[in-house]
Amino acid sequence: MSLTITPPQPSEYAAYYSDDIAALPKGDILEILESQRVQVARALEQVASDDWSTFRYEPGKWCVADIIGHISDAERIFSTRALRISRGDNTPLPGWDQDQYVFVAGAEGREIEDLAEEFDLVRRSTIAMIKSWEPEALDRKGVANNYDVTVRALVYIMAGHVQHHTEVLRRLYRVKI
């Protein structure tokens, strides 16, 4: 069975996700998620040295390794929210402090190849989970970080989040994506 996932309405997610969702290309969201997985892998192949992977375009900003570690962490959090809500869990889910996660994650000390492999595995797992859902799971609504959110919106939020960070890598770090 092929799952058709239509874009969420603004009422299905917190307003601060609007720009990321709007920046996504038109098309099948599962194909977009897969193409992002491939794009991130290709982009990180360009990062040939540890010096480059730890480059910061401005003091105090995250380095490339931090960004890749962050998108894996964020995907895990968003996909866990989606899993719980898709399964009918009505427990309000907490927010998270992305800067604290990056601060203690130690991504800067890791090999970029390891971070790339980790993102690839996390994204593959996300896609497999999404493909396992029955269509009615997409409409289930829960609360995350004090905002109502649907499973459908979380799928688009995951893609939009990676879209945002790959644009940052392209624009500010000059990574070819």
JSON list of C-alpha atoms in Angstrom, two decimals:
[
{"chain": "A", "resi": 1, "resn": "MET", "atom": "CA", "xyz": [0.00, 0.00, 0.00]},
{"chain": "A", "resi": 2, "resn": "SER", "atom": "CA", "xyz": [1.25, 3.44, -0.89]},
{"chain": "A", "resi": 3, "resn": "LEU", "atom": "CA", "xyz": [0.72, 6.15, 1.71]},
{"chain": "A", "resi": 4, "resn": "THR", "atom": "CA", "xyz": [-0.32, 9.55, 0.40]},
{"chain": "A", "resi": 5, "resn": "ILE", "atom": "CA", "xyz": [0.61, 12.37, 2.78]},
{"chain": "A", "resi": 6, "resn": "THR", "atom": "CA", "xyz": [-0.92, 15.72, 2.00]},
{"chain": "A", "resi": 7, "resn": "PRO", "atom": "CA", "xyz": [0.64, 18.92, 3.33]},
{"chain": "A", "resi": 8, "resn": "PRO", "atom": "CA", "xyz": [-0.60, 19.97, 6.76]},
{"chain": "A", "resi": 9, "resn": "GLN", "atom": "CA", "xyz": [-2.80, 22.97, 7.38]},
{"chain": "A", "resi": 10, "resn": "PRO", "atom": "CA", "xyz": [-1.35, 25.79, 9.53]},
{"chain": "A", "resi": 11, "resn": "SER", "atom": "CA", "xyz": [-3.70, 24.75, 12.34]},
{"chain": "A", "resi": 12, "resn": "GLU", "atom": "CA", "xyz": [-1.85, 21.42, 12.59]},
{"chain": "A", "resi": 13, "resn": "TYR", "atom": "CA", "xyz": [1.44, 22.81, 13.92]},
{"chain": "A", "resi": 14, "resn": "ALA", "atom": "CA", "xyz": [3.04, 25.70, 15.79]},
{"chain": "A", "resi": 15, "resn": "ALA", "atom": "CA", "xyz": [3.44, 28.86, 13.69]},
{"chain": "A", "resi": 16, "resn": "TYR", "atom": "CA", "xyz": [7.22, 28.89, 14.12]},
{"chain": "A", "resi": 17, "resn": "TYR", "atom": "CA", "xyz": [7.45, 25.87, 11.76]},
{"chain": "A", "resi": 18, "resn": "SER", "atom": "CA", "xyz": [5.63, 27.71, 8.94]},
{"chain": "A", "resi": 19, "resn": "ASP", "atom": "CA", "xyz": [8.71, 29.03, 7.12]},
{"chain": "A", "resi": 20, "resn": "ASP", "atom": "CA", "xyz": [10.48, 25.65, 7.15]},
{"chain": "A", "resi": 21, "resn": "ILE", "atom": "CA", "xyz": [7.41, 23.83, 5.84]},
{"chain": "A", "resi": 22, "resn": "ALA", "atom": "CA", "xyz": [6.75, 26.51, 3.21]},
{"chain": "A", "resi": 23, "resn": "ALA", "atom": "CA", "xyz": [10.37, 26.22, 1.97]},
{"chain": "A", "resi": 24, "resn": "LEU", "atom": "CA", "xyz": [9.93, 22.56, 1.03]},
{"chain": "A", "resi": 25, "resn": "PRO", "atom": "CA", "xyz": [9.74, 21.73, -2.66]},
{"chain": "A", "resi": 26, "resn": "LYS", "atom": "CA", "xyz": [6.39, 20.56, -3.97]},
{"chain": "A", "resi": 27, "resn": "GLY", "atom": "CA", "xyz": [5.96, 16.85, -4.37]},
{"chain": "A", "resi": 28, "resn": "ASP", "atom": "CA", "xyz": [5.65, 13.58, -2.51]},
{"chain": "A", "resi": 29, "resn": "ILE", "atom": "CA", "xyz": [6.97, 14.08, 1.02]},
{"chain": "A", "resi": 30, "resn": "LEU", "atom": "CA", "xyz": [8.43, 10.56, 1.19]},
{"chain": "A", "resi": 31, "resn": "GLU", "atom": "CA", "xyz": [10.43, 11.29, -1.96]},
{"chain": "A", "resi": 32, "resn": "ILE", "atom": "CA", "xyz": [11.57, 14.60, -0.44]},
{"chain": "A", "resi": 33, "resn": "LEU", "atom": "CA", "xyz": [12.70, 12.84, 2.74]},
{"chain": "A", "resi": 34, "resn": "GLU", "atom": "CA", "xyz": [14.65, 10.31, 0.68]},
{"chain": "A", "resi": 35, "resn": "SER", "atom": "CA", "xyz": [16.22, 12.96, -1.55]},
{"chain": "A", "resi": 36, "resn": "GLN", "atom": "CA", "xyz": [17.32, 14.90, 1.53]},
{"chain": "A", "resi": 37, "resn": "ARG", "atom": "CA", "xyz": [19.00, 11.77, 2.89]},
{"chain": "A", "resi": 38, "resn": "VAL", "atom": "CA", "xyz": [20.99, 11.48, -0.34]},
{"chain": "A", "resi": 39, "resn": "GLN", "atom": "CA", "xyz": [21.72, 15.24, -0.52]},
{"chain": "A", "resi": 40, "resn": "VAL", "atom": "CA", "xyz": [23.10, 15.35, 3.02]},
{"chain": "A", "resi": 41, "resn": "ALA", "atom": "CA", "xyz": [25.34, 12.35, 2.31]},
{"chain": "A", "resi": 42, "resn": "ARG", "atom": "CA", "xyz": [26.71, 13.94, -0.88]},
{"chain": "A", "resi": 43, "resn": "ALA", "atom": "CA", "xyz": [27.20, 17.29, 0.81]},
{"chain": "A", "resi": 44, "resn": "LEU", "atom": "CA", "xyz": [29.17, 15.77, 3.67]},
{"chain": "A", "resi": 45, "resn": "GLU", "atom": "CA", "xyz": [31.47, 13.96, 1.27]},
{"chain": "A", "resi": 46, "resn": "GLN", "atom": "CA", "xyz": [32.81, 17.45, 0.47]},
{"chain": "A", "resi": 47, "resn": "VAL", "atom": "CA", "xyz": [33.91, 17.94, 4.06]},
{"chain": "A", "resi": 48, "resn": "ALA", "atom": "CA", "xyz": [37.35, 16.50, 3.55]},
{"chain": "A", "resi": 49, "resn": "SER", "atom": "CA", "xyz": [39.09, 17.57, 6.76]},
{"chain": "A", "resi": 50, "resn": "ASP", "atom": "CA", "xyz": [38.36, 17.93, 10.45]},
{"chain": "A", "resi": 51, "resn": "ASP", "atom": "CA", "xyz": [39.40, 21.59, 10.18]},
{"chain": "A", "resi": 52, "resn": "TRP", "atom": "CA", "xyz": [36.67, 22.22, 7.66]},
{"chain": "A", "resi": 53, "resn": "SER", "atom": "CA", "xyz": [34.04, 20.25, 9.59]},
{"chain": "A", "resi": 54, "resn": "THR", "atom": "CA", "xyz": [34.71, 22.42, 12.64]},
{"chain": "A", "resi": 55, "resn": "PHE", "atom": "CA", "xyz": [34.56, 25.70, 10.70]},
{"chain": "A", "resi": 56, "resn": "ARG", "atom": "CA", "xyz": [32.26, 28.35, 12.16]},
{"chain": "A", "resi": 57, "resn": "TYR", "atom": "CA", "xyz": [31.18, 31.19, 9.88]},
{"chain": "A", "resi": 58, "resn": "GLU", "atom": "CA", "xyz": [31.00, 33.42, 12.96]},
{"chain": "A", "resi": 59, "resn": "PRO", "atom": "CA", "xyz": [32.24, 33.02, 16.55]},
{"chain": "A", "resi": 60, "resn": "GLY", "atom": "CA", "xyz": [29.66, 31.32, 18.75]},
{"chain": "A", "resi": 61, "resn": "LYS", "atom": "CA", "xyz": [27.84, 29.66, 15.82]},
{"chain": "A", "resi": 62, "resn": "TRP", "atom": "CA", "xyz": [27.58, 25.92, 15.38]},
{"chain": "A", "resi": 63, "resn": "CYS", "atom": "CA", "xyz": [30.18, 24.19, 13.23]},
{"chain": "A", "resi": 64, "resn": "VAL", "atom": "CA", "xyz": [29.24, 21.81, 10.42]},
{"chain": "A", "resi": 65, "resn": "ALA", "atom": "CA", "xyz": [29.63, 18.79, 12.71]},
{"chain": "A", "resi": 66, "resn": "ASP", "atom": "CA", "xyz": [27.31, 20.42, 15.26]},
{"chain": "A", "resi": 67, "resn": "ILE", "atom": "CA", "xyz": [24.68, 21.02, 12.59]},
{"chain": "A", "resi": 68, "resn": "ILE", "atom": "CA", "xyz": [24.76, 17.42, 11.40]},
{"chain": "A", "resi": 69, "resn": "GLY", "atom": "CA", "xyz": [24.59, 16.11, 14.95]},
{"chain": "A", "resi": 70, "resn": "HIS", "atom": "CA", "xyz": [21.71, 18.50, 15.62]},
{"chain": "A", "resi": 71, "resn": "ILE", "atom": "CA", "xyz": [19.65, 17.38, 12.63]},
{"chain": "A", "resi": 72, "resn": "SER", "atom": "CA", "xyz": [20.00, 13.76, 13.78]},
{"chain": "A", "resi": 73, "resn": "ASP", "atom": "CA", "xyz": [18.95, 14.67, 17.32]},
{"chain": "A", "resi": 74, "resn": "ALA", "atom": "CA", "xyz": [16.02, 16.75, 16.08]},
{"chain": "A", "resi": 75, "resn": "GLU", "atom": "CA", "xyz": [14.87, 13.99, 13.75]},
{"chain": "A", "resi": 76, "resn": "ARG", "atom": "CA", "xyz": [14.89, 11.52, 16.64]},
{"chain": "A", "resi": 77, "resn": "ILE", "atom": "CA", "xyz": [12.81, 13.88, 18.76]},
{"chain": "A", "resi": 78, "resn": "PHE", "atom": "CA", "xyz": [10.32, 14.70, 15.99]},
{"chain": "A", "resi": 79, "resn": "SER", "atom": "CA", "xyz": [10.02, 11.06, 14.96]},
{"chain": "A", "resi": 80, "resn": "THR", "atom": "CA", "xyz": [9.49, 9.96, 18.57]},
{"chain": "A", "resi": 81, "resn": "ARG", "atom": "CA", "xyz": [6.72, 12.52, 18.84]},
{"chain": "A", "resi": 82, "resn": "ALA", "atom": "CA", "xyz": [5.23, 11.23, 15.60]},
{"chain": "A", "resi": 83, "resn": "LEU", "atom": "CA", "xyz": [5.47, 7.61, 16.76]},
{"chain": "A", "resi": 84, "resn": "ARG", "atom": "CA", "xyz": [3.80, 8.30, 20.08]},
{"chain": "A", "resi": 85, "resn": "ILE", "atom": "CA", "xyz": [1.01, 10.39, 18.60]},
{"chain": "A", "resi": 86, "resn": "SER", "atom": "CA", "xyz": [0.48, 7.94, 15.70]},
{"chain": "A", "resi": 87, "resn": "ARG", "atom": "CA", "xyz": [-0.05, 5.19, 18.26]},
{"chain": "A", "resi": 88, "resn": "GLY", "atom": "CA", "xyz": [-2.72, 7.20, 20.09]},
{"chain": "A", "resi": 89, "resn": "ASP", "atom": "CA", "xyz": [-0.54, 8.36, 23.00]},
{"chain": "A", "resi": 90, "resn": "ASN", "atom": "CA", "xyz": [-2.19, 11.53, 24.32]},
{"chain": "A", "resi": 91, "resn": "THR", "atom": "CA", "xyz": [0.54, 12.37, 26.82]},
{"chain": "A", "resi": 92, "resn": "PRO", "atom": "CA", "xyz": [1.68, 15.99, 26.36]},
{"chain": "A", "resi": 93, "resn": "LEU", "atom": "CA", "xyz": [5.26, 15.79, 25.12]},
{"chain": "A", "resi": 94, "resn": "PRO", "atom": "CA", "xyz": [7.94, 18.19, 26.38]},
{"chain": "A", "resi": 95, "resn": "GLY", "atom": "CA", "xyz": [10.02, 20.66, 24.41]},
{"chain": "A", "resi": 96, "resn": "TRP", "atom": "CA", "xyz": [13.79, 20.46, 24.27]},
{"chain": "A", "resi": 97, "resn": "ASP", "atom": "CA", "xyz": [16.72, 22.86, 24.37]},
{"chain": "A", "resi": 98, "resn": "GLN", "atom": "CA", "xyz": [18.58, 22.41, 21.09]},
{"chain": "A", "resi": 99, "resn": "ASP", "atom": "CA", "xyz": [21.54, 24.50, 22.24]},
{"chain": "A", "resi": 100, "resn": "GLN", "atom": "CA", "xyz": [22.01, 22.34, 25.35]},
{"chain": "A", "resi": 101, "resn": "TYR", "atom": "CA", "xyz": [21.87, 19.21, 23.22]},
{"chain": "A", "resi": 102, "resn": "VAL", "atom": "CA", "xyz": [24.53, 20.57, 20.86]},
{"chain": "A", "resi": 103, "resn": "PHE", "atom": "CA", "xyz": [26.65, 21.80, 23.78]},
{"chain": "A", "resi": 104, "resn": "VAL", "atom": "CA", "xyz": [26.92, 18.34, 25.36]},
{"chain": "A", "resi": 105, "resn": "ALA", "atom": "CA", "xyz": [26.70, 16.14, 22.24]},
{"chain": "A", "resi": 106, "resn": "GLY", "atom": "CA", "xyz": [30.40, 16.37, 21.34]},
{"chain": "A", "resi": 107, "resn": "ALA", "atom": "CA", "xyz": [29.76, 16.33, 17.60]},
{"chain": "A", "resi": 108, "resn": "GLU", "atom": "CA", "xyz": [32.75, 18.58, 16.96]},
{"chain": "A", "resi": 109, "resn": "GLY", "atom": "CA", "xyz": [35.04, 15.81, 18.19]},
{"chain": "A", "resi": 110, "resn": "ARG", "atom": "CA", "xyz": [33.51, 13.16, 15.93]},
{"chain": "A", "resi": 111, "resn": "GLU", "atom": "CA", "xyz": [34.45, 12.15, 12.41]},
{"chain": "A", "resi": 112, "resn": "ILE", "atom": "CA", "xyz": [32.17, 13.73, 9.84]},
{"chain": "A", "resi": 113, "resn": "GLU", "atom": "CA", "xyz": [31.75, 10.32, 8.18]},
{"chain": "A", "resi": 114, "resn": "ASP", "atom": "CA", "xyz": [30.33, 8.94, 11.44]},
{"chain": "A", "resi": 115, "resn": "LEU", "atom": "CA", "xyz": [27.90, 11.84, 11.73]},
{"chain": "A", "resi": 116, "resn": "ALA", "atom": "CA", "xyz": [26.86, 11.37, 8.10]},
{"chain": "A", "resi": 117, "resn": "GLU", "atom": "CA", "xyz": [26.26, 7.65, 8.64]},
{"chain": "A", "resi": 118, "resn": "GLU", "atom": "CA", "xyz": [24.26, 8.39, 11.78]},
{"chain": "A", "resi": 119, "resn": "PHE", "atom": "CA", "xyz": [21.98, 10.83, 9.96]},
{"chain": "A", "resi": 120, "resn": "ASP", "atom": "CA", "xyz": [21.55, 8.35, 7.12]},
{"chain": "A", "resi": 121, "resn": "LEU", "atom": "CA", "xyz": [20.47, 5.61, 9.55]},
{"chain": "A", "resi": 122, "resn": "VAL", "atom": "CA", "xyz": [18.16, 7.92, 11.49]},
{"chain": "A", "resi": 123, "resn": "ARG", "atom": "CA", "xyz": [16.50, 9.15, 8.29]},
{"chain": "A", "resi": 124, "resn": "ARG", "atom": "CA", "xyz": [16.12, 5.60, 6.93]},
{"chain": "A", "resi": 125, "resn": "SER", "atom": "CA", "xyz": [14.46, 4.62, 10.20]},
{"chain": "A", "resi": 126, "resn": "THR", "atom": "CA", "xyz": [12.13, 7.62, 10.00]},
{"chain": "A", "resi": 127, "resn": "ILE", "atom": "CA", "xyz": [11.10, 6.75, 6.45]},
{"chain": "A", "resi": 128, "resn": "ALA", "atom": "CA", "xyz": [10.47, 3.11, 7.39]},
{"chain": "A", "resi": 129, "resn": "MET", "atom": "CA", "xyz": [8.30, 4.19, 10.32]},
{"chain": "A", "resi": 130, "resn": "ILE", "atom": "CA", "xyz": [6.26, 6.56, 8.16]},
{"chain": "A", "resi": 131, "resn": "LYS", "atom": "CA", "xyz": [5.70, 3.87, 5.52]},
{"chain": "A", "resi": 132, "resn": "SER", "atom": "CA", "xyz": [4.35, 1.55, 8.24]},
{"chain": "A", "resi": 133, "resn": "TRP", "atom": "CA", "xyz": [1.45, 3.84, 9.17]},
{"chain": "A", "resi": 134, "resn": "GLU", "atom": "CA", "xyz": [-2.15, 3.39, 8.19]},
{"chain": "A", "resi": 135, "resn": "PRO", "atom": "CA", "xyz": [-3.57, 6.59, 6.61]},
{"chain": "A", "resi": 136, "resn": "GLU", "atom": "CA", "xyz": [-5.66, 7.47, 9.68]},
{"chain": "A", "resi": 137, "resn": "ALA", "atom": "CA", "xyz": [-2.48, 7.76, 11.78]},
{"chain": "A", "resi": 138, "resn": "LEU", "atom": "CA", "xyz": [-1.59, 10.95, 9.89]},
{"chain": "A", "resi": 139, "resn": "ASP", "atom": "CA", "xyz": [-4.62, 12.77, 11.28]},
{"chain": "A", "resi": 140, "resn": "ARG", "atom": "CA", "xyz": [-3.95, 11.95, 14.92]},
{"chain": "A", "resi": 141, "resn": "LYS", "atom": "CA", "xyz": [-3.26, 15.01, 17.02]},
{"chain": "A", "resi": 142, "resn": "GLY", "atom": "CA", "xyz": [-1.18, 15.41, 20.14]},
{"chain": "A", "resi": 143, "resn": "VAL", "atom": "CA", "xyz": [0.58, 18.11, 22.13]},
{"chain": "A", "resi": 144, "resn": "ALA", "atom": "CA", "xyz": [4.32, 18.72, 21.85]},
{"chain": "A", "resi": 145, "resn": "ASN", "atom": "CA", "xyz": [6.07, 21.65, 23.50]},
{"chain": "A", "resi": 146, "resn": "ASN", "atom": "CA", "xyz": [2.63, 23.01, 24.52]},
{"chain": "A", "resi": 147, "resn": "TYR", "atom": "CA", "xyz": [1.38, 23.16, 20.90]},
{"chain": "A", "resi": 148, "resn": "ASP", "atom": "CA", "xyz": [-1.12, 20.98, 19.10]},
{"chain": "A", "resi": 149, "resn": "VAL", "atom": "CA", "xyz": [0.49, 18.99, 16.31]},
{"chain": "A", "resi": 150, "resn": "THR", "atom": "CA", "xyz": [-0.61, 16.23, 13.93]},
{"chain": "A", "resi": 151, "resn": "VAL", "atom": "CA", "xyz": [1.43, 13.29, 12.79]},
{"chain": "A", "resi": 152, "resn": "ARG", "atom": "CA", "xyz": [1.19, 14.64, 9.21]},
{"chain": "A", "resi": 153, "resn": "ALA", "atom": "CA", "xyz": [2.64, 17.96, 10.35]},
{"chain": "A", "resi": 154, "resn": "LEU", "atom": "CA", "xyz": [5.52, 16.21, 12.12]},
{"chain": "A", "resi": 155, "resn": "VAL", "atom": "CA", "xyz": [6.49, 14.50, 8.86]},
{"chain": "A", "resi": 156, "resn": "TYR", "atom": "CA", "xyz": [6.65, 17.89, 7.14]},
{"chain": "A", "resi": 157, "resn": "ILE", "atom": "CA", "xyz": [8.42, 19.46, 10.14]},
{"chain": "A", "resi": 158, "resn": "MET", "atom": "CA", "xyz": [11.18, 16.83, 9.89]},
{"chain": "A", "resi": 159, "resn": "ALA", "atom": "CA", "xyz": [11.67, 17.54, 6.21]},
{"chain": "A", "resi": 160, "resn": "GLY", "atom": "CA", "xyz": [11.42, 21.30, 6.72]},
{"chain": "A", "resi": 161, "resn": "HIS", "atom": "CA", "xyz": [13.96, 21.21, 9.52]},
{"chain": "A", "resi": 162, "resn": "VAL", "atom": "CA", "xyz": [16.54, 19.45, 7.35]},
{"chain": "A", "resi": 163, "resn": "GLN", "atom": "CA", "xyz": [15.69, 21.79, 4.46]},
{"chain": "A", "resi": 164, "resn": "HIS", "atom": "CA", "xyz": [16.40, 24.77, 6.73]},
{"chain": "A", "resi": 165, "resn": "HIS", "atom": "CA", "xyz": [19.76, 23.44, 7.90]},
{"chain": "A", "resi": 166, "resn": "THR", "atom": "CA", "xyz": [20.93, 22.35, 4.45]},
{"chain": "A", "resi": 167, "resn": "GLU", "atom": "CA", "xyz": [20.16, 25.88, 3.27]},
{"chain": "A", "resi": 168, "resn": "VAL", "atom": "CA", "xyz": [22.27, 27.23, 6.14]},
{"chain": "A", "resi": 169, "resn": "LEU", "atom": "CA", "xyz": [25.10, 24.89, 5.13]},
{"chain": "A", "resi": 170, "resn": "ARG", "atom": "CA", "xyz": [24.81, 26.03, 1.52]},
{"chain": "A", "resi": 171, "resn": "ARG", "atom": "CA", "xyz": [24.52, 29.74, 2.20]},
{"chain": "A", "resi": 172, "resn": "LEU", "atom": "CA", "xyz": [26.79, 30.33, 5.20]},
{"chain": "A", "resi": 173, "resn": "TYR", "atom": "CA", "xyz": [29.21, 27.40, 5.04]},
{"chain": "A", "resi": 174, "resn": "ARG", "atom": "CA", "xyz": [29.46, 27.21, 1.24]},
{"chain": "A", "resi": 175, "resn": "VAL", "atom": "CA", "xyz": [28.68, 23.50, 1.16]},
{"chain": "A", "resi": 176, "resn": "LYS", "atom": "CA", "xyz": [27.42, 22.44, -2.27]},
{"chain": "A", "resi": 177, "resn": "ILE", "atom": "CA", "xyz": [24.02, 20.85, -1.85]}
]
